[in-house]
Coordinates of C-alpha atoms in Angstrom, one line a residue:
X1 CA -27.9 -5.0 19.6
X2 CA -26.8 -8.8 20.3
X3 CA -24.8 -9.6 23.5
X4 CA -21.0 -10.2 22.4
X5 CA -20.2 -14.0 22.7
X6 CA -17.2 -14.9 25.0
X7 CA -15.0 -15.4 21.6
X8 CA -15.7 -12.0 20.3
X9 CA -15.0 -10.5 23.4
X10 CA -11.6 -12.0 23.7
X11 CA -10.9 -11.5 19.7
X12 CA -10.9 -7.4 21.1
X13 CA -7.5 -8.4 22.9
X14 CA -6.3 -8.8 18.9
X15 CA -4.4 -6.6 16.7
X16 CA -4.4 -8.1 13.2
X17 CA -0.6 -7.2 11.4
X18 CA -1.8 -5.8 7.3
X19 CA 0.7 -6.1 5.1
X20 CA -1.7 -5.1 2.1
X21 CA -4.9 -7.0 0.2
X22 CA -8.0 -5.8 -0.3
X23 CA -10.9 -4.8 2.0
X24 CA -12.9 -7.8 1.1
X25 CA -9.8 -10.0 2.6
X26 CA -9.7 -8.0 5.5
X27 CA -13.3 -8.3 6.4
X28 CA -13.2 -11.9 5.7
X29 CA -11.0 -12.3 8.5
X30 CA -12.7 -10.4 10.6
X31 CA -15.5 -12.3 10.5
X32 CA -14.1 -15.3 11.6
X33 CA -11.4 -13.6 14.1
X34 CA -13.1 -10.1 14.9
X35 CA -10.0 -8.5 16.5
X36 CA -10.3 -5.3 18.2
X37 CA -7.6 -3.2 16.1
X38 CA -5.3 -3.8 13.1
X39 CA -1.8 -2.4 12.1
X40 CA -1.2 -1.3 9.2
X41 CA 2.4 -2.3 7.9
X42 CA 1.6 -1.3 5.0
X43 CA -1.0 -0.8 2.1
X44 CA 0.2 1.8 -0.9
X45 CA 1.1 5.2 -0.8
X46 CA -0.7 7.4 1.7
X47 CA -3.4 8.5 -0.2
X48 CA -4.3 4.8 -1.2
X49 CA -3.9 4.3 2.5
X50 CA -6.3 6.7 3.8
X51 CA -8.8 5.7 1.3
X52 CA -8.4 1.8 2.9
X53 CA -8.8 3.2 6.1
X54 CA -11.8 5.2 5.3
X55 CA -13.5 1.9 4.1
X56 CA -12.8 -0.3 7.2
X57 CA -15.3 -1.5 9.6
X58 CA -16.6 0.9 12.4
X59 CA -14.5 0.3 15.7
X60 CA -11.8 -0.6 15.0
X61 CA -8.6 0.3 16.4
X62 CA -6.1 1.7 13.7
X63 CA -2.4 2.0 14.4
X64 CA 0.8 2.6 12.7
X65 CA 4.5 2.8 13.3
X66 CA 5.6 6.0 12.5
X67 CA 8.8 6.9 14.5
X68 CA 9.9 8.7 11.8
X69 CA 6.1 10.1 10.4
X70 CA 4.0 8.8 7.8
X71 CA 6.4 8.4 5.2
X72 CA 8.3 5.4 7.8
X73 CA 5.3 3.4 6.4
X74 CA 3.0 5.2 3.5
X75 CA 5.5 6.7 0.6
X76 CA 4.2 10.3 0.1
X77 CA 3.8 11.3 3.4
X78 CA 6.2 13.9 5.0
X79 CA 9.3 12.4 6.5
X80 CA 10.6 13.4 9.5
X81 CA 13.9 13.2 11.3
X82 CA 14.9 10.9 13.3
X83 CA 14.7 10.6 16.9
X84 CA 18.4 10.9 17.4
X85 CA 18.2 14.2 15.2
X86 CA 15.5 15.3 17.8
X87 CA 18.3 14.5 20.7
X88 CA 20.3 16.4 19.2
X89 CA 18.7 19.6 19.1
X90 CA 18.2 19.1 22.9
X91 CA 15.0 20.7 22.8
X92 CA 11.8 19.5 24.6
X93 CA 9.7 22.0 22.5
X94 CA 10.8 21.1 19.1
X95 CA 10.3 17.1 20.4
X96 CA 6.8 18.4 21.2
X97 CA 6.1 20.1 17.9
X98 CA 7.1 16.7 16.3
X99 CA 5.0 14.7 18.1
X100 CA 1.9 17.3 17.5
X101 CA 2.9 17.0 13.8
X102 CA 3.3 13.7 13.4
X103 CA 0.3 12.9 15.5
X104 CA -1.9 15.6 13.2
X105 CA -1.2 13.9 9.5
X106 CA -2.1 10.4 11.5
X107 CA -5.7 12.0 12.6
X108 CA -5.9 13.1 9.0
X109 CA -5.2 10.0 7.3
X110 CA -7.6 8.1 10.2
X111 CA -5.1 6.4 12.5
X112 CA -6.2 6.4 16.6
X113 CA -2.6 4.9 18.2
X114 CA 0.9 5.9 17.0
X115 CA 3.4 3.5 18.0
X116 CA 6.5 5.7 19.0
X117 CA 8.4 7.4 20.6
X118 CA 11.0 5.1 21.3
X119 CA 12.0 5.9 24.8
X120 CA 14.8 3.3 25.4
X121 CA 18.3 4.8 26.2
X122 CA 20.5 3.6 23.7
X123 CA 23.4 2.3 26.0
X124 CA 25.1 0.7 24.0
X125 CA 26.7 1.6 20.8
X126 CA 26.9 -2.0 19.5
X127 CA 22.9 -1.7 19.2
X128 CA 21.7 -2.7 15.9
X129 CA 18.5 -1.8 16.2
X130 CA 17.8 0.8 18.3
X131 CA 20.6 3.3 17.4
X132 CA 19.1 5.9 15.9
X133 CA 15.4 5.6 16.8
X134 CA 16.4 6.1 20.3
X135 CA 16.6 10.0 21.3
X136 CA 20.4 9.5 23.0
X137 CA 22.5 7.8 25.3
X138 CA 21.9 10.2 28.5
X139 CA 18.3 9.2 30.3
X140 CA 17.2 12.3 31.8
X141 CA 17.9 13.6 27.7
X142 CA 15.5 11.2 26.4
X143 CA 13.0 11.6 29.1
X144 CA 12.4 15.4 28.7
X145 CA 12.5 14.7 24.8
X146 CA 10.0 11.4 25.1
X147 CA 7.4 13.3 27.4
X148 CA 7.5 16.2 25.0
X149 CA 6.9 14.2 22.4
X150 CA 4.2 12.3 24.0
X151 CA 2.2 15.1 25.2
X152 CA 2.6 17.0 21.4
X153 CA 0.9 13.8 19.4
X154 CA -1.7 13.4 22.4
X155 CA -2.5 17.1 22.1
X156 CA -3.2 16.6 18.3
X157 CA -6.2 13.7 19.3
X158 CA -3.6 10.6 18.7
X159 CA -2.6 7.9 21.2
X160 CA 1.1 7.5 21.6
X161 CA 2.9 4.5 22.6
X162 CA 6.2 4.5 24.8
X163 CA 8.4 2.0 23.3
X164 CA 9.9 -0.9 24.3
X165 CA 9.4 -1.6 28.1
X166 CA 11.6 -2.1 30.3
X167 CA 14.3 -0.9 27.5
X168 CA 16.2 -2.2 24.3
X169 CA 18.6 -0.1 24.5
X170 CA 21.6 -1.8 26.1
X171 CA 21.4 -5.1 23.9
X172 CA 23.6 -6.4 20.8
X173 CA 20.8 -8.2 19.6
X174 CA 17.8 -7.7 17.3
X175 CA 15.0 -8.6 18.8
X176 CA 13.4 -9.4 15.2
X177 CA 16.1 -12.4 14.6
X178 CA 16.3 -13.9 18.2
X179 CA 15.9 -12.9 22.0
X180 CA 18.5 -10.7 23.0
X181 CA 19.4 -10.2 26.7
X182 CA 20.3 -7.3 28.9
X183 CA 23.0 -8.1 31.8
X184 CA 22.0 -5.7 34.4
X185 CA 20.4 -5.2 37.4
X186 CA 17.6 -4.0 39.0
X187 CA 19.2 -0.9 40.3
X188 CA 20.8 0.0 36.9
X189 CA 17.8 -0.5 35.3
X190 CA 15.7 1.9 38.1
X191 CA 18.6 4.5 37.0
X192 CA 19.0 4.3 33.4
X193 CA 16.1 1.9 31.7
X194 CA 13.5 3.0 33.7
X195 CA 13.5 6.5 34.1
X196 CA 12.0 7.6 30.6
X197 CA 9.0 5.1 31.2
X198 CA 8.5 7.2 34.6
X199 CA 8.5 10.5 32.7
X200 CA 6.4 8.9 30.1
X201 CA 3.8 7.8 32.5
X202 CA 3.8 11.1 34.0
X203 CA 2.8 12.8 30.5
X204 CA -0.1 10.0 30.5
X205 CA 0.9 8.7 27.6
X206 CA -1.8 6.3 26.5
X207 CA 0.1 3.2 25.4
X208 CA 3.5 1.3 26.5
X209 CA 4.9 -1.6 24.3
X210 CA 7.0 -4.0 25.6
X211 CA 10.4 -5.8 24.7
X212 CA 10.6 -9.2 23.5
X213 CA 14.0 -8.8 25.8
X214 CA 15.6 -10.8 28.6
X215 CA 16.3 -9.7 31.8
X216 CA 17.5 -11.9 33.9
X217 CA 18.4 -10.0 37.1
X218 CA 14.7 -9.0 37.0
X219 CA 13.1 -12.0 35.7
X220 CA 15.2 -15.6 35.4
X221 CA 12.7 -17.3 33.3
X222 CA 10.4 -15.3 31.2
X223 CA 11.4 -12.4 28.5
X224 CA 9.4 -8.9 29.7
X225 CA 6.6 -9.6 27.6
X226 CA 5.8 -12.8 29.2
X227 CA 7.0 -11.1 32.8
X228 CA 4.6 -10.3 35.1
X229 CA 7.1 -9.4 37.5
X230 CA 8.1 -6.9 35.1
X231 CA 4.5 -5.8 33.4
X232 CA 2.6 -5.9 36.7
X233 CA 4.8 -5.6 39.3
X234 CA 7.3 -3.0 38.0
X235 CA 5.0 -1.0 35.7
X236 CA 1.9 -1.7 36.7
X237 CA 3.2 -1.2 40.6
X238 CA 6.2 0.5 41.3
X239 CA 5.8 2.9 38.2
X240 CA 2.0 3.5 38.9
X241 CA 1.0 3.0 35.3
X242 CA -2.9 2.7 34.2
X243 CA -2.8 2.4 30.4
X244 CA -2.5 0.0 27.3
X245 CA 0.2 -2.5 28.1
X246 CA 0.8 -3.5 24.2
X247 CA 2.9 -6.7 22.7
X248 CA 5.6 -5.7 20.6
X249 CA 4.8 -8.2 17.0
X250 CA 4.2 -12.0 18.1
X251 CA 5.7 -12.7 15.0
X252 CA 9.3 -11.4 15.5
X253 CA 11.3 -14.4 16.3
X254 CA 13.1 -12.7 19.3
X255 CA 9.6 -14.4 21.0
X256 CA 8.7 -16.6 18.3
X257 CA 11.4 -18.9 18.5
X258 CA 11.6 -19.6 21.8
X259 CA 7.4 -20.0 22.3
X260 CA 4.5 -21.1 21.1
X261 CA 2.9 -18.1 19.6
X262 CA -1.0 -19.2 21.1
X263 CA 0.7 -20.0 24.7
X264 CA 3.0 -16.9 24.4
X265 CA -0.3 -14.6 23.7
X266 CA -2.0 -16.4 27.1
X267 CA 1.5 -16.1 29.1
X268 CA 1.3 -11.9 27.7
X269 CA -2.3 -11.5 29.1
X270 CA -1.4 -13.3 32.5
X271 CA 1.8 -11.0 32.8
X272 CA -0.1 -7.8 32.4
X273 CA -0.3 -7.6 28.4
X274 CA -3.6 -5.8 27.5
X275 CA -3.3 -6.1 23.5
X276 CA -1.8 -8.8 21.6
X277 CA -0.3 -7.4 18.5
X278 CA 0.6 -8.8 15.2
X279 CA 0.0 -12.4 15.5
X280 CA 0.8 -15.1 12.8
X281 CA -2.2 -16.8 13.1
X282 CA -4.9 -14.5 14.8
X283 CA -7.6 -17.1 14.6
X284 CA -5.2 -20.2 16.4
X285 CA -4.7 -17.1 19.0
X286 CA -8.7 -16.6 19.4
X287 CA -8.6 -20.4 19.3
X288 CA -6.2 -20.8 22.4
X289 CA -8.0 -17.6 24.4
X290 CA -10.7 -19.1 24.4
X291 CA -9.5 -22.4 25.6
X292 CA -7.3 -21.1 28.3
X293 CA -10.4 -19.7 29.9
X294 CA -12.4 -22.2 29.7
X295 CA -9.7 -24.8 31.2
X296 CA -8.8 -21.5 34.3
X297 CA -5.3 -21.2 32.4
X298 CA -6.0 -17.6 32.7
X299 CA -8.9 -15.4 34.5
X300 CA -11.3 -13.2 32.4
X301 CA -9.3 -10.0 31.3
X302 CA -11.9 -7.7 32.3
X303 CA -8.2 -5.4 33.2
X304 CA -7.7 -5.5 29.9
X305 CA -10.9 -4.8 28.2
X306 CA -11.9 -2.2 30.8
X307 CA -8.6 -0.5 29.7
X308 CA -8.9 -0.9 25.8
X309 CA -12.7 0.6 26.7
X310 CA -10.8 3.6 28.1
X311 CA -8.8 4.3 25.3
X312 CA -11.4 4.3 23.0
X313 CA -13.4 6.8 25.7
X314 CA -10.2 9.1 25.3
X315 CA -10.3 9.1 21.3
X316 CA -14.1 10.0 21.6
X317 CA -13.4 13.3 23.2
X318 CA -10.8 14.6 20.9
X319 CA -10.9 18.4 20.6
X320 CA -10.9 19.8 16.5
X321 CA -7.9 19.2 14.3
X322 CA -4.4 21.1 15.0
X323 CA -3.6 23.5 12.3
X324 CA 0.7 23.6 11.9
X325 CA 2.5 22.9 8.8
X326 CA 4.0 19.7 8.9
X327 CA 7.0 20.2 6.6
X328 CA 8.1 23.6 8.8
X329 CA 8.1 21.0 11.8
X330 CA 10.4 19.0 10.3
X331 CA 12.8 22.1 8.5
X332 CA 13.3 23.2 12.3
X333 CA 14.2 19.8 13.4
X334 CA 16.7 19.3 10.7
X335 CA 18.2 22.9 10.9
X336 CA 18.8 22.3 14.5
X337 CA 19.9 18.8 14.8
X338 CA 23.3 19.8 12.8
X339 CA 25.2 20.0 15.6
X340 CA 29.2 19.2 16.3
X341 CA 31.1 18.3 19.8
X342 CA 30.1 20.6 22.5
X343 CA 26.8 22.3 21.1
X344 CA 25.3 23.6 17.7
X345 CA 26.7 23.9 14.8
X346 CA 27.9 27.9 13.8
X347 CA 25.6 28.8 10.6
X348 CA 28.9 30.0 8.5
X349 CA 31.1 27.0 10.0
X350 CA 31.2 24.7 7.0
X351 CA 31.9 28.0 4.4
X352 CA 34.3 29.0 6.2
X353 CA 36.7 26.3 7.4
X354 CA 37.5 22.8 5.7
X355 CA 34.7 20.0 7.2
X356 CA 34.8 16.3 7.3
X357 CA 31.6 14.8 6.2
X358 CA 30.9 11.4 7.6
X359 CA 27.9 9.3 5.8
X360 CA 27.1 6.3 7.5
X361 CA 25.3 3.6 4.7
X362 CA 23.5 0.4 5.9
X363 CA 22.1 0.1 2.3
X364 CA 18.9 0.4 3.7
X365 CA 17.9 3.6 2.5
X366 CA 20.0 4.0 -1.0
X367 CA 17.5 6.8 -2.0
X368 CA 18.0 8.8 1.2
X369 CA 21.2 8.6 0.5
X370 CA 21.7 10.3 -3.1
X371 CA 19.2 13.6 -1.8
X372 CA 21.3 14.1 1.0
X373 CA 24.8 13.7 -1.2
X374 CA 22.9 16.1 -3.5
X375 CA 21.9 18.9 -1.3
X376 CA 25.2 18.3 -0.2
X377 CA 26.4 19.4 -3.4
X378 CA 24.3 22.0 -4.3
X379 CA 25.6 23.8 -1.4
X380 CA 29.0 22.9 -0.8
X381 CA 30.3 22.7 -4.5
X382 CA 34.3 21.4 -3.5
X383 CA 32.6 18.6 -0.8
X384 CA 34.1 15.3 -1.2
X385 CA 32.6 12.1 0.0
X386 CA 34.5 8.3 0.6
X387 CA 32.5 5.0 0.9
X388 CA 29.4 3.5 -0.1
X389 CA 26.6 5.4 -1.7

């Protein structure tokens, strides 16, 4: 077997972003940037997907967002609800079962790392993107939740990835359009931001990604994925933690307007990033890797590759397949997320008494929508709805 060449040792520090093509395009690239592990935004529906995945080249690492299960990405696959549906039950063991679930269909369909849960505490209720993917407002809530769903999708043979370090949750900006900012300081973050990272680093989850977020009582100059005072001297030190550090997308313009995507990817690796995820241009990224260690911009990451080596050592010892049915998973969630002000929701309530029914429509899921007015419907005949959809 040839020696690796410095460049294809750095290329493992890639993940490649696929937004569909064919496996012949895929392997092109490859060739000239062989990246360690690719992301699959999206392909067809999930038996198309699978087949893709069956068909792609040995060692590679295969992840997916799936917050929300297979069906987030892959049409056909189960869907699942939400995280805030999961907060709502209050349960650690139905969070668990989720996670197991979720983390079972992705070691069917051939996916090692599941990016989620989302472990930031939604703070503020002016958040436009985290809202609903967090699990709540209340941090010691969306610990026991987040560590219960970490530990259920590592139990199935998947890597989970906490989500987004140090926290998103307390911004009014989306991260995707430009770089929000988070005005508080280090001892609210220690009480509030911080704390489901702890639990999740207790449950040894495998995988943290960061935020493409400001905070400038922590760090004046550089957002937390360019922070080393955050990656390596908060997480890596204060909270202890040994795994994958992860890049949330290079591409998302909350980083990408502000820096360089190549010098970005060599500020991540000297912060504490050990995988660079999703870049634009993976080959200029290779390109300016390879250059920064050659000019000592940036020592070799042998951190970094010693801890991608260790994840791959963790997916080589899985134990066989969990048997659960996925759809029962997510029944149990649903049933018990219906909740109202001060606990569940009494099973005869909305037969019995007059209800107000509020549907909240972004347009982004029309679809979603219609089922839900329609089950509605088919069991409360006289409901009434106002507003879009």
């Amino acid at each position: 077997m040839p020696i690796p060449s410095e460049r294809d040792l750095l290329a493992r520090l890639l993940m490649v972003g696929w937004r569909g093509g064919s496996i012949a395009s895929l392997k092109r690239l490859l060739k000239r940037c062989p990246a360690g592990g690719i992301l699959i935004l999206r392909h067809g529906d999930v038996r198309e997907t699978a087949r893709f995945i069956r068909a792609l080249p040995k060692g590679l690492l295969v992840a997916a967002d799936v917050e929300d299960g297979l069906a987030m990405r892959f049409p056909g696959a189960v869907p699942h609800p939400s995280a805030r549906a999961v907060g709502a039950t209050g349960d650690p063991r139905l969070a668990r079962l989720q996670g197991l679930a979720i983390g079972t269909a992705c070691r069917r369909m051939g996916i090692h790392l599941a990016f989620a849960p989302v472990v930031d505490v939604n703070s503020n209720p002016d958040n436009p993107i985290i809202n609903t993917r967090a699990f709540g407002e209340d941090p010691a809530l969306v610990a026991r939740l987040g560590a219960a769903w970490i530990r259920g999708c590592q139990d199935s043979g998947v890597l989970a990835c906490a989500k987004h370090f140090p926290g998103h949750g307390d911004t009014r900006t989306d991260s995707h359009d430009r770089l929000p900012s988070v005005p508080c300081s280090l001892a609210t973050a220690r009480r509030r931001e911080l704390v489901p990272f702890r639990a999740a680093v207790r449950a040894a989850v495998a995988a943290i990604m960061t935020a493409h977020v400001a905070f400038p009582a922590l760090d004046g100059r550089r957002p937390a994925t360019l922070s080393r005072r955050l990656l390596t001297g908060i997480l890596r030190g204060e909270l202890g933690y040994g795994g994958l550090v992860v890049t949330d997308s290079l591409r998302m313009k909350g980083l990408a307007a502000e820096y360089d995507e190549a010098d970005a990817a060599v500020e991540a690796l000297n912060a504490g990033c050990d995988l660079l995820l999703d870049p634009t241009d993976p080959e200029a990224v290779l390109d300016r890797l390879v250059l920064a260690f050659r000019n000592r911009e940036m020592p070799w990451p042998v951190g970094a590759l010693g801890r991608l080596a260790a994840a791959r050592r963790r997916l080589a010892v899985r134990g066989p397949l969990p048997r659960l049915d996925e759809a029962s998973v997510r029944r149990a969630v649903a049933r018990k997320s219906v909740t109202r002000r001060g606990g569940p929701l009494p099973g005869r309530a909305l037969r019995d008494k007059p209800s107000l029914w509020v549907l909240l429509n972004d347009g982004s899921a029309p679809q979603r929508i219609r089922d839900f007015r329609a089950a509605v419907i088919r069991r409360f005949p006289r409901a009434r709805f106002s507003g879009s959809g």
